[in-house]
Short mmCIF file of N, CA and C in Angstrom, two decimals:
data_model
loop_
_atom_site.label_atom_id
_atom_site.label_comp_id
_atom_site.label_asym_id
_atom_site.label_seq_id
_atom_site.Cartn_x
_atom_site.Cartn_y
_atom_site.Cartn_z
N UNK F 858 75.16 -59.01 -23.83
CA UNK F 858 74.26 -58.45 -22.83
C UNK F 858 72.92 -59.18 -22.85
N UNK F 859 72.17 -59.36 -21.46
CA UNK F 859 70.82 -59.87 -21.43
C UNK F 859 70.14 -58.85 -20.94
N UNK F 860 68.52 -59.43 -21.50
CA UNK F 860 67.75 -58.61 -20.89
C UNK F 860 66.46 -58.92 -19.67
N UNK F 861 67.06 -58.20 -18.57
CA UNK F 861 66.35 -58.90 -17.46
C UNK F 861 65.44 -58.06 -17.63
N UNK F 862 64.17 -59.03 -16.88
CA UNK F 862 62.36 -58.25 -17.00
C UNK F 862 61.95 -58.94 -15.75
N UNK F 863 61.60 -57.97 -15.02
CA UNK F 863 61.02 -58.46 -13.84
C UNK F 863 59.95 -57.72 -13.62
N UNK F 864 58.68 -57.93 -12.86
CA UNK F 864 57.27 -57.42 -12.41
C UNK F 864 57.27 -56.76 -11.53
N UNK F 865 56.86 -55.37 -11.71
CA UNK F 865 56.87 -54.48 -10.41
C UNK F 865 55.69 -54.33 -9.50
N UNK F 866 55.59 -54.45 -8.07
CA UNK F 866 54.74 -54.80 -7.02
C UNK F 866 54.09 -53.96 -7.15
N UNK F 867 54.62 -52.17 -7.60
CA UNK F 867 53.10 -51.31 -7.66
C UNK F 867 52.31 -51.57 -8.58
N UNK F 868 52.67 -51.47 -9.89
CA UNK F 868 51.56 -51.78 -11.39
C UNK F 868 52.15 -53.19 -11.79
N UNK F 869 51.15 -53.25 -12.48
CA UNK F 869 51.21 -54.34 -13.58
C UNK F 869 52.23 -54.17 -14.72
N UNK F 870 53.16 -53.86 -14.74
CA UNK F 870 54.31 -53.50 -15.63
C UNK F 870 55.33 -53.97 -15.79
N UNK F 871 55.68 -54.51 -16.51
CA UNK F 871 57.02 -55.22 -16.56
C UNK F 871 58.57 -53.78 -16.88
N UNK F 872 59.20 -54.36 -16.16
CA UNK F 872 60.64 -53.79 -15.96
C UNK F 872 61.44 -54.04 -16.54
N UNK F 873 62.31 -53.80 -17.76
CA UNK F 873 63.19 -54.48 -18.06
C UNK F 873 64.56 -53.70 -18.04
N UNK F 874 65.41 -54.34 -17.59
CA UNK F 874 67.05 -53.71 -17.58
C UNK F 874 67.64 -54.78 -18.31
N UNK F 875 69.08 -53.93 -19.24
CA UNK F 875 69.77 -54.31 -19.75
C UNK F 875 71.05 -55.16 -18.78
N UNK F 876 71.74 -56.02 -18.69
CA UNK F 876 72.64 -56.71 -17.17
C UNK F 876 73.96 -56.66 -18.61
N UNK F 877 74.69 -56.69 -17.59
CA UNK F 877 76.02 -57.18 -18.20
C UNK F 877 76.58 -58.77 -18.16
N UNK F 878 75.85 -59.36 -17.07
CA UNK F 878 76.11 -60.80 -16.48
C UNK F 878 74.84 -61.26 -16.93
N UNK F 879 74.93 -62.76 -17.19
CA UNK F 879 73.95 -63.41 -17.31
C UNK F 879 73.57 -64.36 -16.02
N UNK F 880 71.93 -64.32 -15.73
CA UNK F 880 71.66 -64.47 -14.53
C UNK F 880 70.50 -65.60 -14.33
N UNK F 881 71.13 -67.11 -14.10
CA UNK F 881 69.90 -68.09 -14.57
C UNK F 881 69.14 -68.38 -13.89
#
């Protein structure tokens, strides 16, 4: 498993979800 982190447009916060696929 990877861990995707992406930036959310309301706050300054990073997101992170666990993926089952890896996504380059």
């Amino acid at each position: 498993m990877a861990t995707y982190c992406m930036q959310t447009l309301h706050a300054s916060t990073t997101k992170c979800i666990i993926t089952h696929c890896d996504r380059s």
